[in-house]
CSV table of C-alpha atoms in Angstrom, one decimal:
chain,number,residue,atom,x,y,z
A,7,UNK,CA,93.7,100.7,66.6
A,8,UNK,CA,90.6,101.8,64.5
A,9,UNK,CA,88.7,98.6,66.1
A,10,UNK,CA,89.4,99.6,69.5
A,11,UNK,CA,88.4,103.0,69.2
A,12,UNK,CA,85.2,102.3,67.7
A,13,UNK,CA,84.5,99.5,70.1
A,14,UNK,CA,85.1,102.7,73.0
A,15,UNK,CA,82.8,104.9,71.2
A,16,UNK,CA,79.8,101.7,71.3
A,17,UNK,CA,80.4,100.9,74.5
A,18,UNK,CA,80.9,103.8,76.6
A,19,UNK,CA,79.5,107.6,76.8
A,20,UNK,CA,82.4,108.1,78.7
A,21,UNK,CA,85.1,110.1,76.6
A,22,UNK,CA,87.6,110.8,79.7
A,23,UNK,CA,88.2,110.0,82.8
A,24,UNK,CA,90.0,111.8,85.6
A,25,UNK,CA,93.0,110.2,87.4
A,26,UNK,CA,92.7,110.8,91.3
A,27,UNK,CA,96.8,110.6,91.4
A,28,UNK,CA,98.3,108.8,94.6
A,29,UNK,CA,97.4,111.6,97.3
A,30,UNK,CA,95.1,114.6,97.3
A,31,UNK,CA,97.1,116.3,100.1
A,32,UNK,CA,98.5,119.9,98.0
A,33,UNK,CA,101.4,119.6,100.5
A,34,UNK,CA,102.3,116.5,99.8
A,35,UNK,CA,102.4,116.9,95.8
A,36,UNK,CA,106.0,119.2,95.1
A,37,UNK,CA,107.8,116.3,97.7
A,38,UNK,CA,106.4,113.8,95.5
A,39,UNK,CA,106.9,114.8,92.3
A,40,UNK,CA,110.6,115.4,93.1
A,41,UNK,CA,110.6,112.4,94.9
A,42,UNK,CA,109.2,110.1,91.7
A,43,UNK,CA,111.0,112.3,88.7
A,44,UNK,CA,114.2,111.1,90.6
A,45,UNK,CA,112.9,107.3,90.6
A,46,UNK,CA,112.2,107.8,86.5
A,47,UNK,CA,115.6,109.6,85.9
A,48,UNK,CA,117.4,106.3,87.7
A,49,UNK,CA,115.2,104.2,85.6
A,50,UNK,CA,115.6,105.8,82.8
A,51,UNK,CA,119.6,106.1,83.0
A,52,UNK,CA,119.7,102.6,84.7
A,53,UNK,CA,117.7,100.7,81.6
A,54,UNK,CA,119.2,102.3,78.9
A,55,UNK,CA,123.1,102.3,80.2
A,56,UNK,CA,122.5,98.7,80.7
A,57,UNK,CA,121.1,98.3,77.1
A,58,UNK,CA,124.1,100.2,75.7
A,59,UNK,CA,126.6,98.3,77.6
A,60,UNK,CA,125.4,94.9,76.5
A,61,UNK,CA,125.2,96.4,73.2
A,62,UNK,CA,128.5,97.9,72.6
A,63,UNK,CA,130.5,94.7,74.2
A,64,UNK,CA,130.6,91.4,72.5
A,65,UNK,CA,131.6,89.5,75.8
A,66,UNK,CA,128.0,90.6,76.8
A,67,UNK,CA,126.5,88.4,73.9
A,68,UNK,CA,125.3,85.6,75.9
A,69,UNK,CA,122.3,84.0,76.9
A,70,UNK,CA,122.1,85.4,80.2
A,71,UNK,CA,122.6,89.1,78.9
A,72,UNK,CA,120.3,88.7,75.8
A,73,UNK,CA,117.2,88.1,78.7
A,74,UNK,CA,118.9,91.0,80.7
A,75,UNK,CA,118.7,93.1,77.1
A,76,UNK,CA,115.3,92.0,77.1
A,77,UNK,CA,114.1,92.7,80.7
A,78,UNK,CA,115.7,96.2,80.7
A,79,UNK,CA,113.9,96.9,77.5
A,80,UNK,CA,110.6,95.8,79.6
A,81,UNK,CA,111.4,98.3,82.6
A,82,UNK,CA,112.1,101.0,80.5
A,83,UNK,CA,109.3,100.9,78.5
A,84,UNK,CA,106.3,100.1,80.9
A,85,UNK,CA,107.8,102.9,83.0
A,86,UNK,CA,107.4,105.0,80.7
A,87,UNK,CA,103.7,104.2,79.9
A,88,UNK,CA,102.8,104.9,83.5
A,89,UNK,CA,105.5,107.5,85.4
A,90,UNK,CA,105.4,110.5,83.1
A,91,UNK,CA,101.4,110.5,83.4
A,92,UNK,CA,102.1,110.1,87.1
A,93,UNK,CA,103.9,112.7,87.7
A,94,UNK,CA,101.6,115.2,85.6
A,95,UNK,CA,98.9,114.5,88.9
A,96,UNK,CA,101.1,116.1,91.1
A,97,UNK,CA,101.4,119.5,89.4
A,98,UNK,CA,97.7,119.7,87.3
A,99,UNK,CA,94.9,120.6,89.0
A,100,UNK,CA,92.7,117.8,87.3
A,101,UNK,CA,94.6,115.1,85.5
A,102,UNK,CA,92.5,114.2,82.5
A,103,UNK,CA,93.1,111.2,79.9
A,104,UNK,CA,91.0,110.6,77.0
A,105,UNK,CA,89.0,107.1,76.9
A,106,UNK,CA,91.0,105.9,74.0
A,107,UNK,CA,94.2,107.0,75.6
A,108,UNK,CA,93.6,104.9,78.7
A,109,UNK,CA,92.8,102.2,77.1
A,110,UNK,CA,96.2,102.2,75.1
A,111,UNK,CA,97.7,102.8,78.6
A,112,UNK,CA,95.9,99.8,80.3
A,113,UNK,CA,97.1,97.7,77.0
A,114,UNK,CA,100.8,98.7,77.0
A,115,UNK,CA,101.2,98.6,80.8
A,116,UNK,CA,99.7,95.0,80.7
A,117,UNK,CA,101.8,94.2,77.6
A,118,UNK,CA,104.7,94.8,79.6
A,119,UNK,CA,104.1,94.2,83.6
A,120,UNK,CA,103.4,90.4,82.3
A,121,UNK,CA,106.6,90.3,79.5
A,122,UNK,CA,108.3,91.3,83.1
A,123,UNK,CA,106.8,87.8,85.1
A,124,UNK,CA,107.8,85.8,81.8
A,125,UNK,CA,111.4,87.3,81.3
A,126,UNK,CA,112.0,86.5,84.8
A,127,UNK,CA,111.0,83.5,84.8
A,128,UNK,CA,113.5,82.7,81.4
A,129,UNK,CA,116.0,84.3,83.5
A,130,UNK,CA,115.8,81.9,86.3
A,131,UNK,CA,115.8,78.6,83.7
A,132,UNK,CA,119.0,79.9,81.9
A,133,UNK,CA,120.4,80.5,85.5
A,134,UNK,CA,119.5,76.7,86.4
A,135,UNK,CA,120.7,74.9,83.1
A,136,UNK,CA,124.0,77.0,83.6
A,137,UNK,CA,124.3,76.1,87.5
A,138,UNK,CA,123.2,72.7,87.2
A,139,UNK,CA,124.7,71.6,83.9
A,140,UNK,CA,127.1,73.9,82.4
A,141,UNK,CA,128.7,71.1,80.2
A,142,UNK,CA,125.9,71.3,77.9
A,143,UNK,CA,124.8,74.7,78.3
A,144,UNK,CA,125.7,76.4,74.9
A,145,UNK,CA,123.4,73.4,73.6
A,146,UNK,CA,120.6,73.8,75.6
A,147,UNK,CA,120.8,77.7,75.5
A,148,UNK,CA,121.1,78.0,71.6
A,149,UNK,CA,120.5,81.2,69.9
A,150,UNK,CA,117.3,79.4,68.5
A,151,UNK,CA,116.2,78.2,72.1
A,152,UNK,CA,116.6,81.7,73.4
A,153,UNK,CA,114.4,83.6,70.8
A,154,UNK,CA,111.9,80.9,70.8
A,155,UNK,CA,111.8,81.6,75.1
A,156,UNK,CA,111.4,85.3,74.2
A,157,UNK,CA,108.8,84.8,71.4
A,158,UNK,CA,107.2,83.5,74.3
A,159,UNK,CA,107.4,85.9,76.8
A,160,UNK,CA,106.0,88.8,74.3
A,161,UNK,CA,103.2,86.4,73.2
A,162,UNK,CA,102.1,85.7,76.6
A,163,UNK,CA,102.3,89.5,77.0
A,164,UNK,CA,100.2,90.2,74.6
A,165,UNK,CA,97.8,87.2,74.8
A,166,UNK,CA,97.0,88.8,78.6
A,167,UNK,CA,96.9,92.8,77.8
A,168,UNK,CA,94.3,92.1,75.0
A,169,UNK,CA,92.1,89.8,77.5
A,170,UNK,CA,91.6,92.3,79.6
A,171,UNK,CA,91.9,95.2,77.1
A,172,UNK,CA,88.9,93.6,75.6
A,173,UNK,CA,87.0,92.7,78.4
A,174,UNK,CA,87.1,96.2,79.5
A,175,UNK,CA,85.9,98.0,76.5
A,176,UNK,CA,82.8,96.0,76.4
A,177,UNK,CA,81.9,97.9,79.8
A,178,UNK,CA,79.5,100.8,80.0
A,179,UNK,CA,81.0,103.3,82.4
A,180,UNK,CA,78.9,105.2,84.6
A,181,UNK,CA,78.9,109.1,84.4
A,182,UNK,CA,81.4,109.7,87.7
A,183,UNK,CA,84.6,109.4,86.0
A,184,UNK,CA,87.2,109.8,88.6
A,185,UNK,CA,89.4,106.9,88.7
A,186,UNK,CA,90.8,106.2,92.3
A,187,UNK,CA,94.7,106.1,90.8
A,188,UNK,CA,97.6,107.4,89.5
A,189,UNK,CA,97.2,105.0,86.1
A,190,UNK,CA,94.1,103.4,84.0
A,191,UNK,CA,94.6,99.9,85.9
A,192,UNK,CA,92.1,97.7,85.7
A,193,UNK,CA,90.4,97.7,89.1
A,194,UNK,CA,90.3,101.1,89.6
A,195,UNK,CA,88.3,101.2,85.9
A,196,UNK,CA,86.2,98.4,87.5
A,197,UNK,CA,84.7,100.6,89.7
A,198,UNK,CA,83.5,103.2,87.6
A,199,UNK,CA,81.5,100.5,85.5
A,200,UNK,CA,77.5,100.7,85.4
A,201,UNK,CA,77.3,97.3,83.8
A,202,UNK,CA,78.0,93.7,85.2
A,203,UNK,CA,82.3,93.3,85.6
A,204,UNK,CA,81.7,89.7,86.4
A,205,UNK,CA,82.9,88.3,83.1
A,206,UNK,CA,86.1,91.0,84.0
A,207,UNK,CA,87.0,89.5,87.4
A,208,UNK,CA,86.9,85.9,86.1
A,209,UNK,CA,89.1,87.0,83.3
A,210,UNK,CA,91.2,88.8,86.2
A,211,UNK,CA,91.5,85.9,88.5
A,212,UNK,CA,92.1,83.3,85.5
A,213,UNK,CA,94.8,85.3,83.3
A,214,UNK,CA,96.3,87.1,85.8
A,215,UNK,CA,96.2,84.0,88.1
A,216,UNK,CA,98.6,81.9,84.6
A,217,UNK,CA,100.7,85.4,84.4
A,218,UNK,CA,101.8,85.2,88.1
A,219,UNK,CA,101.5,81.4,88.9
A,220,UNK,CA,103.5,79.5,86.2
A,221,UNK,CA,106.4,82.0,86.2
A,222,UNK,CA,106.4,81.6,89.9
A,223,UNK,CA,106.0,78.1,89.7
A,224,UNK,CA,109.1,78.0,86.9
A,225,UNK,CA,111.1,80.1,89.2
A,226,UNK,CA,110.3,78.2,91.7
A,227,UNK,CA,111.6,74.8,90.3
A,228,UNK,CA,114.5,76.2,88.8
A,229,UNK,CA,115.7,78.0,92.5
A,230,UNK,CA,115.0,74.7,94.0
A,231,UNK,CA,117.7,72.5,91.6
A,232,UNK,CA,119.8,75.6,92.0
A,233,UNK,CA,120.0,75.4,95.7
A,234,UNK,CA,120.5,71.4,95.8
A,235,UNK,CA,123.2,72.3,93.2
A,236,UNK,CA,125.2,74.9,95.6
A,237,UNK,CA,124.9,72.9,98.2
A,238,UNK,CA,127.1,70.0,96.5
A,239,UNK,CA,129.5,73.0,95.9
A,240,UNK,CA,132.9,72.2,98.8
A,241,UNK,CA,134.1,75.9,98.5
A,242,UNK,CA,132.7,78.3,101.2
A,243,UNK,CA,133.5,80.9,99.2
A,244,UNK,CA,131.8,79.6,96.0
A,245,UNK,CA,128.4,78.4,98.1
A,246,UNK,CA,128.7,82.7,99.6
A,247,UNK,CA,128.8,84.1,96.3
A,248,UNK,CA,126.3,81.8,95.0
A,249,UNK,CA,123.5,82.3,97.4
A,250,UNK,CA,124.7,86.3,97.7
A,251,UNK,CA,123.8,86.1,94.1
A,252,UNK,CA,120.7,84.3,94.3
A,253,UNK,CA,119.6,86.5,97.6
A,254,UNK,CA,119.4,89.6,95.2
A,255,UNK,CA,117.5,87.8,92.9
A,256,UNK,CA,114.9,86.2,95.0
A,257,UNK,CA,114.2,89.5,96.9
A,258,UNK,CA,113.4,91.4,93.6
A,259,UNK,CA,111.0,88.8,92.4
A,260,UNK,CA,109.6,88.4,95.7
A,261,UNK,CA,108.7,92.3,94.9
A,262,UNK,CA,107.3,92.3,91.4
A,263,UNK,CA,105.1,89.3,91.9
A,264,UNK,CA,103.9,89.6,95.5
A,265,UNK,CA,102.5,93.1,94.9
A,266,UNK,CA,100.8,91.8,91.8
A,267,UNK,CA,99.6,89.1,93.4
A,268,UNK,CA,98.2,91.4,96.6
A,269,UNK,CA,96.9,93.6,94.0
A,270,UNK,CA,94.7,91.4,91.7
A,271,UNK,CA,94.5,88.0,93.7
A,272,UNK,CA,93.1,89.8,96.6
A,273,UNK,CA,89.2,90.5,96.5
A,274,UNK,CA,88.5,94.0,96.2
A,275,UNK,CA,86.8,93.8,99.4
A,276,UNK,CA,89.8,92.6,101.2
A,277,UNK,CA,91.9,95.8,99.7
A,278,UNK,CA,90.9,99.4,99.4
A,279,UNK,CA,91.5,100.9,96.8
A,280,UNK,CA,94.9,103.3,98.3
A,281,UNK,CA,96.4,100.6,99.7
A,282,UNK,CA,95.9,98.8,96.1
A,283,UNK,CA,97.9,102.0,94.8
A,284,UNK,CA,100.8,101.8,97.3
A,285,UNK,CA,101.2,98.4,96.3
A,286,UNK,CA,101.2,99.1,92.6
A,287,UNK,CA,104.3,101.4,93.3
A,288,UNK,CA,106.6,98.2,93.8
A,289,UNK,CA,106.2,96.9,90.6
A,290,UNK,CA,105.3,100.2,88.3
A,291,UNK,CA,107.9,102.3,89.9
A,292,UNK,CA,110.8,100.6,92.4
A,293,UNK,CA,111.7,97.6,91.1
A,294,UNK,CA,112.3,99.0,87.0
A,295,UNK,CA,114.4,100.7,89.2
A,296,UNK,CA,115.8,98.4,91.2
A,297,UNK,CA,116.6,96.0,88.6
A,298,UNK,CA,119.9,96.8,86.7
A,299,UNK,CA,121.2,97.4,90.4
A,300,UNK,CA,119.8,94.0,91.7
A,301,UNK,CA,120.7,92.4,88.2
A,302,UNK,CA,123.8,94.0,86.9
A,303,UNK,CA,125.7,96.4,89.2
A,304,UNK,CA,126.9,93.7,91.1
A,305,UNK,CA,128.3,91.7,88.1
A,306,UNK,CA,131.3,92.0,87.8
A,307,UNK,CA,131.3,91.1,84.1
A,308,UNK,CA,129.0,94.5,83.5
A,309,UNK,CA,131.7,96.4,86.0
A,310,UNK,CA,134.4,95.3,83.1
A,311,UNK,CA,132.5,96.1,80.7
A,312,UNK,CA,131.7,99.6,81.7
A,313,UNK,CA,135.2,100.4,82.6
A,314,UNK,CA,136.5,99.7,78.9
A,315,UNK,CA,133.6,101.3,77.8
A,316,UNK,CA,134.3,104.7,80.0
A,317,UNK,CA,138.2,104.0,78.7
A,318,UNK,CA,137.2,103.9,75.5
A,319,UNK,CA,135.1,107.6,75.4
A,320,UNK,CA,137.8,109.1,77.4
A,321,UNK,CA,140.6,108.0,74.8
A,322,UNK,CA,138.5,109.3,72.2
């Protein structure tokens, strides 16, 4: 990104900036860094068996996995972007990352933490035309229909990671450059500016306010004809499974978007600055984790296909 960098170099004197990490307590560090490398390893394993899986069996090609593809893809990769610089904090006695590196960080981790509220939300409408009308499902779930939804999930993505990539570079940064956090986010960076970040919180509240509220909004709707369609369901049995499924579902989002939305909805007044990092855990670290448990583990369609798929390694 030549533009980028040279925009950095005009803007700032700042050439790196020194991540605080989530705790300055040295005893606390070793139990950490064990504690996180074993969230990344889950995640890591978790994303990409689910990917293969989905991949390898051709009884997984359908709408609802393509998303699941998709949102695995997401976890895996904005998880990436944020966890392995984490856990260098823990074991280095300053954590330093260079101004153009952060600002690639800030860019990616957007990118992906808002594909995440979009997928999600595509989830949850392929969900309620399945529920509500599965006689025209296949229709109204097309191949075509399903890239064009996750066309718009990456362009929405990146629409909101270059807002606020480039309403951040514009900022002069003053000369203390320790960021309070484990990541370049963008209030922490907020506070190290010497120059107005009013143009930046309207951006905040405005983008961030679309990236949170219409997926929520979507999921919203789409739960709501769900439910009114379970409850016309006569089987006990089928209404149990149903909301069971649903349940797992809900709680997850409920996660990803209301720590966002206490992070960057909140004024900065309101929320200091650690608890803003505790709250950034949810939705950088536990629930990439948590999803192909919550999504897939549960399913017993990804149960079948990871038995033929263990039967077919040990045959070989």
């Amino acid at each position: 990104m030549p533009k980028l960098r040279m925009a950095a170099e005009n803007s700032s004197s700042v050439t790196e900036f020194i991540l605080a990490g989530l705790t300055d307590q040295p005893g606390l560090r070793i139990p950490l860094f064990s504690l996180f490398l074993g969230f990344y390893m889950v995640t890591v394993v978790g994303n990409l068996g689910l990917i293969t899986l989905i991949k390898l069996n051709s009884h997984l090609h359908t709408p609802m996995y393509f998303f699941l593809f998709n949102l695995s893809l997401i976890d895996f990769c904005y998880s990436t972007v944020i966890t392995p610089k984490m856990l260098m904090s823990f074991v280095s006695k300053k954590n330093i990352i260079s101004y153009p590196e952060c600002m690639a960080q800030l860019f990616f981790f957007l990118f992906f933490v808002v594909s995440e509220s979009f997928i999600l939300s595509a989830m949850a409408y392929d969900r309620c035309v399945a529920i509500c009308n599965p006689l025209v499902y296949t229709v109204t779930m097309s191949p075509q229909v399903c890239l064009l939804l996750l066309l718009g999930v990456y362009v929405m993505g990146f629409t909101g990671a270059m807002a606020h990539t480039a309403c951040m570079v514009r900022l002069t940064f003053c000369a203390n450059n320790l960021v309070n956090h484990y990541m370049c986010d963008i209030l922490p960076l907020l506070e190290r500016s010497c120059t107005s970040t009013y143009v930046n919180e309207l951006v905040v509240f405005i983008v961030v306010g679309i990236d949170i509220g219409v997926p929520t909004v979507t999921i919203f709707i789409s739960y709501s004809l769900i439910l009114s369609s379970i409850l016309l369901i006569r089987s006990t049995e089928g209404r149990s499974k149903a909301f069971s499924t649903c349940s797992s579902h809900i709680i997850a989002v409920s996660l990803f978007f209301g720590s966002g939305a206490f992070m960057y909805l909140k004024p900065s007044s309101l929320l200091p600055m650690n608890q803003g990092k505790v709250s950034s855990l949810f939705y950088t670290i536990v629930v990439p984790m948590l999803n192909p448990l919550i999504y897939s583990l549960r399913n017993k369609d990804v149960k079948v296909a990871l038995k033929k798929t263990l039967s077919k390694t040990s045959f070989s």
